[in-house]
Amino acid sequence: MEQTWRWFGPADPITPAQIRQTGATGIVTALHDIPYGVVWSPEAIAERQALIGANPALGLRWRVVESLPVHENIKQGTGDLPALFANYRQSLRNLAAAGITTICYNFMPVLDWTRTELAAPLPGGGTALRFNAHELAAFDCFMLRRPHAEDDHPPEVMARARTWFQAASESTQARLLANIMAGLPGAYDRYDIPGLRRILDTYADIGADGLRAHLKRFLQEVIPAAEEAGMRMGIHPDDPPRPMFGLARIVSNADDLAFITGCVDSTANGLTLCTGSLGAGAGNDLPAIATRFAPRIHFAHLRNVAKEPDGSFMEADHLGGDVDMVAVIAALLGEQGRRRDAGDARWRIPFRPDHGHELLDDAARRTHPGYPLAGRMRGLAELRGVMTAVASLRGLPL
Ligand code: DNO
């Protein structure tokens, strides 16, 4: 599998030379400054490629786009959709022409990944990302004050949410809002509470079926062009895989993935296997999902979570937690073998260590939450070890 690393571009405090030291050779990046819906020009793509390749001795290349974002109007099914679809197709053609042939995108309305705590302490120092069900409920019911929100949270979670909120100072509440907003990538737009209410309102009439119909239309508009350009698209699952603030989530389990891959029957219509996102869902069996959808997996985010009975979870060590990472890796390596034997020139599946704990001197570097240097390097090294061992023992291509 090809070892890749997410780099946020020139503003990222981690340099390409440091990335090379982690052992990664592929770069995962995006043109975060380009507003959603605007075409990524060949010049802008070439400029980023030049930065990545500035020192050829590093041997780095731009391998995966994460993300080519889907405009909110497409998720809502409103506005000038033909123009947005045409722009998306043009961006993917421009990327393919530059030799970048894998795109990771998501279809989560409004928010990207969501956590309530960005620096949960670990033994010996260091921190992890955490999701506390009661804090999410407190935010939803008492800060956002979404009508009928209490119906969406179990009574025992609500009881702890009330206790939390009664004790929460203004600054504690402000921190929770900031933590919940921290997952929004790209232009780094953040909502305040009135702003979040306004955007949630625009989704009031779009349930899961509506959102599914909009995703299907997007796939029908974009996948044929992707196939023609040799582009492999990998939808990223919802993180966490549960409805949030009344917003539907439609990329959360095996049934959802079956619906999506069935919308357009093309290899180009594929998945990003994110073991941490799917792994936070109580019923999700990751090795089974990896095996079932193997031919459509174009990119893997490998990380682990330790789940708690109320829906809370902690980001665990890459080989710790509830996901059987060895079995997932065995499934992916098996798929690589199948592709190679079938004559697929691009049989090697790119993966990246997704998130990492902040360890050692990471805190001083001020990287994005979840994207420290030492923590991700540790994860990558552990994953690489498992891959090397499994490939060797099973006679599979690495
Ligand atoms: C979180 C990431 C996500 C991912 C997008 C893909 O760390 O895995 O933000 O990049 O959802 O579109």
mmCIF file of N, CA, C and O in Angstrom, residues 55-106:
data_model
loop_
_atom_site.group_PDB
_atom_site.id
_atom_site.type_symbol
_atom_site.label_atom_id
_atom_site.label_comp_id
_atom_site.label_asym_id
_atom_site.label_seq_id
_atom_site.Cartn_x
_atom_site.Cartn_y
_atom_site.Cartn_z
ATOM 1 N N ASN A 55 11.824 19.749 -4.131
ATOM 2 C CA ASN A 55 13.084 19.048 -3.902
ATOM 3 C C ASN A 55 12.932 17.609 -4.406
ATOM 4 O O ASN A 55 12.446 16.738 -3.674
ATOM 5 N N PRO A 56 13.351 17.346 -5.646
ATOM 6 C CA PRO A 56 13.106 16.014 -6.231
ATOM 7 C C PRO A 56 13.747 14.896 -5.423
ATOM 8 O O PRO A 56 13.269 13.757 -5.452
ATOM 9 N N ALA A 57 14.775 15.200 -4.650
ATOM 10 C CA ALA A 57 15.441 14.156 -3.864
ATOM 11 C C ALA A 57 14.483 13.556 -2.828
ATOM 12 O O ALA A 57 14.696 12.438 -2.355
ATOM 13 N N LEU A 58 13.431 14.294 -2.464
ATOM 14 C CA LEU A 58 12.495 13.769 -1.467
ATOM 15 C C LEU A 58 11.610 12.680 -2.063
ATOM 16 O O LEU A 58 11.041 11.862 -1.334
ATOM 17 N N GLY A 59 11.449 12.711 -3.381
ATOM 18 C CA GLY A 59 10.630 11.679 -4.040
ATOM 19 C C GLY A 59 9.152 11.757 -3.693
ATOM 20 O O GLY A 59 8.453 10.747 -3.693
ATOM 21 N N LEU A 60 8.652 12.955 -3.378
ATOM 22 C CA LEU A 60 7.234 13.090 -3.015
ATOM 23 C C LEU A 60 6.398 13.450 -4.244
ATOM 24 O O LEU A 60 6.846 14.189 -5.117
ATOM 25 N N ARG A 61 5.177 12.929 -4.284
ATOM 26 C CA ARG A 61 4.276 13.370 -5.345
ATOM 27 C C ARG A 61 2.860 13.490 -4.798
ATOM 28 O O ARG A 61 2.488 12.822 -3.834
ATOM 29 N N TRP A 62 2.097 14.366 -5.429
ATOM 30 C CA TRP A 62 0.706 14.576 -5.024
ATOM 31 C C TRP A 62 -0.087 13.366 -5.491
ATOM 32 O O TRP A 62 -0.245 13.147 -6.684
ATOM 33 N N ARG A 63 -0.561 12.564 -4.545
ATOM 34 C CA ARG A 63 -1.177 11.291 -4.883
ATOM 35 C C ARG A 63 -2.701 11.340 -4.812
ATOM 36 O O ARG A 63 -3.392 10.776 -5.652
ATOM 37 N N VAL A 64 -3.234 11.987 -3.756
ATOM 38 C CA VAL A 64 -4.691 12.004 -3.546
ATOM 39 C C VAL A 64 -5.141 13.436 -3.256
ATOM 40 O O VAL A 64 -4.453 14.169 -2.549
ATOM 41 N N VAL A 65 -6.299 13.797 -3.801
ATOM 42 C CA VAL A 65 -6.926 15.082 -3.467
ATOM 43 C C VAL A 65 -7.889 14.853 -2.306
ATOM 44 O O VAL A 65 -8.761 13.995 -2.378
ATOM 45 N N GLU A 66 -7.702 15.565 -1.241
ATOM 46 C CA GLU A 66 -8.639 15.489 -0.116
ATOM 47 C C GLU A 66 -8.801 16.882 0.446
ATOM 48 O O GLU A 66 -7.866 17.409 1.031
ATOM 49 N N SER A 67 -9.977 17.428 0.218
ATOM 50 C CA SER A 67 -11.092 17.018 -0.615
ATOM 51 C C SER A 67 -11.199 17.911 -1.847
ATOM 52 O O SER A 67 -10.720 19.044 -1.815
ATOM 53 N N LEU A 68 -11.926 17.396 -2.842
ATOM 54 C CA LEU A 68 -12.517 18.303 -3.826
ATOM 55 C C LEU A 68 -13.946 18.478 -3.311
ATOM 56 O O LEU A 68 -14.792 17.609 -3.491
ATOM 57 N N PRO A 69 -14.200 19.608 -2.613
ATOM 58 C CA PRO A 69 -15.443 19.709 -1.838
ATOM 59 C C PRO A 69 -16.684 19.807 -2.732
ATOM 60 O O PRO A 69 -16.650 20.388 -3.812
ATOM 61 N N VAL A 70 -17.744 19.242 -2.221
ATOM 62 C CA VAL A 70 -19.043 19.306 -2.898
ATOM 63 C C VAL A 70 -19.778 20.528 -2.348
ATOM 64 O O VAL A 70 -19.971 20.645 -1.129
ATOM 65 N N HIS A 71 -20.172 21.422 -3.230
ATOM 66 C CA HIS A 71 -20.837 22.660 -2.805
ATOM 67 C C HIS A 71 -22.135 22.347 -2.052
ATOM 68 O O HIS A 71 -22.857 21.416 -2.400
ATOM 69 N N GLU A 72 -22.397 23.140 -1.029
ATOM 70 C CA GLU A 72 -23.594 22.936 -0.200
ATOM 71 C C GLU A 72 -24.876 22.928 -1.053
ATOM 72 O O GLU A 72 -25.829 22.209 -0.748
ATOM 73 N N ASN A 73 -24.919 23.707 -2.134
ATOM 74 C CA ASN A 73 -26.123 23.719 -2.986
ATOM 75 C C ASN A 73 -26.395 22.347 -3.605
ATOM 76 O O ASN A 73 -27.539 21.985 -3.842
ATOM 77 N N ILE A 74 -25.321 21.604 -3.882
ATOM 78 C CA ILE A 74 -25.509 20.264 -4.451
ATOM 79 C C ILE A 74 -26.128 19.358 -3.386
ATOM 80 O O ILE A 74 -27.035 18.583 -3.662
ATOM 81 N N LYS A 75 -25.658 19.487 -2.145
ATOM 82 C CA LYS A 75 -26.220 18.673 -1.068
ATOM 83 C C LYS A 75 -27.684 19.051 -0.822
ATOM 84 O O LYS A 75 -28.497 18.228 -0.446
ATOM 85 N N GLN A 76 -28.007 20.342 -1.056
ATOM 86 C CA GLN A 76 -29.377 20.801 -0.827
ATOM 87 C C GLN A 76 -30.256 20.668 -2.059
ATOM 88 O O GLN A 76 -31.470 20.855 -1.966
ATOM 89 N N GLY A 77 -29.625 20.420 -3.198
ATOM 90 C CA GLY A 77 -30.405 20.327 -4.438
ATOM 91 C C GLY A 77 -31.020 21.644 -4.861
ATOM 92 O O GLY A 77 -32.121 21.688 -5.405
ATOM 93 N N THR A 78 -30.323 22.757 -4.599
ATOM 94 C CA THR A 78 -30.878 24.069 -4.978
ATOM 95 C C THR A 78 -29.850 24.865 -5.782
ATOM 96 O O THR A 78 -28.663 24.522 -5.796
ATOM 97 N N GLY A 79 -30.317 25.933 -6.396
ATOM 98 C CA GLY A 79 -29.408 26.848 -7.100
ATOM 99 C C GLY A 79 -29.072 26.358 -8.493
ATOM 100 O O GLY A 79 -29.723 25.470 -9.038
ATOM 101 N N ASP A 80 -28.002 26.940 -9.030
ATOM 102 C CA ASP A 80 -27.613 26.642 -10.409
ATOM 103 C C ASP A 80 -26.787 25.354 -10.435
ATOM 104 O O ASP A 80 -25.566 25.375 -10.541
ATOM 105 N N LEU A 81 -27.483 24.237 -10.342
ATOM 106 C CA LEU A 81 -26.780 22.956 -10.242
ATOM 107 C C LEU A 81 -26.001 22.586 -11.500
ATOM 108 O O LEU A 81 -24.865 22.099 -11.388
ATOM 109 N N PRO A 82 -26.559 22.790 -12.711
ATOM 110 C CA PRO A 82 -25.765 22.413 -13.892
ATOM 111 C C PRO A 82 -24.385 23.068 -13.892
ATOM 112 O O PRO A 82 -23.382 22.423 -14.230
ATOM 113 N N ALA A 83 -24.302 24.330 -13.478
ATOM 114 C CA ALA A 83 -22.999 25.011 -13.461
ATOM 115 C C ALA A 83 -22.073 24.378 -12.421
ATOM 116 O O ALA A 83 -20.879 24.184 -12.664
ATOM 117 N N LEU A 84 -22.621 24.034 -11.260
ATOM 118 C CA LEU A 84 -21.776 23.420 -10.220
ATOM 119 C C LEU A 84 -21.283 22.043 -10.651
ATOM 120 O O LEU A 84 -20.118 21.694 -10.423
ATOM 121 N N PHE A 85 -22.154 21.265 -11.287
ATOM 122 C CA PHE A 85 -21.716 19.944 -11.768
ATOM 123 C C PHE A 85 -20.638 20.110 -12.849
ATOM 124 O O PHE A 85 -19.643 19.384 -12.861
ATOM 125 N N ALA A 86 -20.858 21.067 -13.746
ATOM 126 C CA ALA A 86 -19.876 21.279 -14.828
ATOM 127 C C ALA A 86 -18.528 21.682 -14.233
ATOM 128 O O ALA A 86 -17.466 21.211 -14.675
ATOM 129 N N ASN A 87 -18.543 22.529 -13.210
ATOM 130 C CA ASN A 87 -17.282 22.946 -12.584
ATOM 131 C C ASN A 87 -16.590 21.770 -11.896
ATOM 132 O O ASN A 87 -15.366 21.644 -11.950
ATOM 133 N N TYR A 88 -17.371 20.932 -11.236
ATOM 134 C CA TYR A 88 -16.780 19.773 -10.565
ATOM 135 C C TYR A 88 -16.114 18.867 -11.590
ATOM 136 O O TYR A 88 -14.981 18.414 -11.417
ATOM 137 N N ARG A 89 -16.835 18.640 -12.701
ATOM 138 C CA ARG A 89 -16.262 17.782 -13.758
ATOM 139 C C ARG A 89 -14.978 18.399 -14.313
ATOM 140 O O ARG A 89 -13.995 17.712 -14.568
ATOM 141 N N GLN A 90 -14.996 19.731 -14.481
ATOM 142 C CA GLN A 90 -13.802 20.380 -15.040
ATOM 143 C C GLN A 90 -12.624 20.264 -14.077
ATOM 144 O O GLN A 90 -11.500 19.987 -14.492
ATOM 145 N N SER A 91 -12.877 20.442 -12.793
ATOM 146 C CA SER A 91 -11.790 20.307 -11.813
ATOM 147 C C SER A 91 -11.216 18.907 -11.852
ATOM 148 O O SER A 91 -9.995 18.724 -11.827
ATOM 149 N N LEU A 92 -12.086 17.918 -11.924
ATOM 150 C CA LEU A 92 -11.540 16.551 -11.897
ATOM 151 C C LEU A 92 -10.795 16.227 -13.188
ATOM 152 O O LEU A 92 -9.794 15.506 -13.172
ATOM 153 N N ARG A 93 -11.251 16.808 -14.293
ATOM 154 C CA ARG A 93 -10.496 16.600 -15.547
ATOM 155 C C ARG A 93 -9.122 17.276 -15.454
ATOM 156 O O ARG A 93 -8.116 16.717 -15.887
ATOM 157 N N ASN A 94 -9.093 18.470 -14.881
ATOM 158 C CA ASN A 94 -7.807 19.175 -14.752
ATOM 159 C C ASN A 94 -6.850 18.396 -13.851
ATOM 160 O O ASN A 94 -5.650 18.321 -14.115
ATOM 161 N N LEU A 95 -7.387 17.821 -12.787
ATOM 162 C CA LEU A 95 -6.544 17.030 -11.883
ATOM 163 C C LEU A 95 -6.030 15.783 -12.585
ATOM 164 O O LEU A 95 -4.840 15.467 -12.506
ATOM 165 N N ALA A 96 -6.918 15.091 -13.286
ATOM 166 C CA ALA A 96 -6.504 13.862 -13.973
ATOM 167 C C ALA A 96 -5.441 14.180 -15.023
ATOM 168 O O ALA A 96 -4.464 13.438 -15.175
ATOM 169 N N ALA A 97 -5.615 15.315 -15.697
ATOM 170 C CA ALA A 97 -4.637 15.687 -16.726
ATOM 171 C C ALA A 97 -3.263 15.929 -16.099
ATOM 172 O O ALA A 97 -2.229 15.757 -16.747
ATOM 173 N N ALA A 98 -3.259 16.315 -14.819
ATOM 174 C CA ALA A 98 -1.989 16.542 -14.124
ATOM 175 C C ALA A 98 -1.471 15.257 -13.475
ATOM 176 O O ALA A 98 -0.470 15.283 -12.759
ATOM 177 N N GLY A 99 -2.173 14.150 -13.692
ATOM 178 C CA GLY A 99 -1.690 12.863 -13.172
ATOM 179 C C GLY A 99 -2.168 12.552 -11.762
ATOM 180 O O GLY A 99 -1.678 11.618 -11.136
ATOM 181 N N ILE A 100 -3.123 13.320 -11.261
ATOM 182 C CA ILE A 100 -3.650 13.058 -9.909
ATOM 183 C C ILE A 100 -5.006 12.384 -10.097
ATOM 184 O O ILE A 100 -5.952 13.008 -10.588
ATOM 185 N N THR A 101 -5.096 11.106 -9.742
ATOM 186 C CA THR A 101 -6.243 10.323 -10.192
ATOM 187 C C THR A 101 -7.069 9.705 -9.062
ATOM 188 O O THR A 101 -7.794 8.743 -9.274
ATOM 189 N N THR A 102 -6.940 10.241 -7.862
ATOM 190 C CA THR A 102 -7.797 9.785 -6.760
ATOM 191 C C THR A 102 -8.334 11.006 -6.018
ATOM 192 O O THR A 102 -7.557 11.884 -5.625
ATOM 193 N N ILE A 103 -9.652 11.041 -5.838
ATOM 194 C CA ILE A 103 -10.280 12.148 -5.111
ATOM 195 C C ILE A 103 -11.067 11.591 -3.937
ATOM 196 O O ILE A 103 -11.855 10.660 -4.084
ATOM 197 N N CYS A 104 -10.839 12.191 -2.769
ATOM 198 C CA CYS A 104 -11.630 11.903 -1.577
ATOM 199 C C CYS A 104 -12.578 13.092 -1.375
ATOM 200 O O CYS A 104 -12.157 14.243 -1.477
ATOM 201 N N TYR A 105 -13.852 12.806 -1.140
ATOM 202 C CA TYR A 105 -14.824 13.889 -0.912
ATOM 203 C C TYR A 105 -15.826 13.380 0.104
ATOM 204 O O TYR A 105 -15.871 12.179 0.399
ATOM 205 N N ASN A 106 -16.629 14.269 0.636
ATOM 206 C CA ASN A 106 -17.669 13.794 1.556
ATOM 207 C C ASN A 106 -19.002 14.423 1.210
ATOM 208 O O ASN A 106 -19.069 15.372 0.424
#
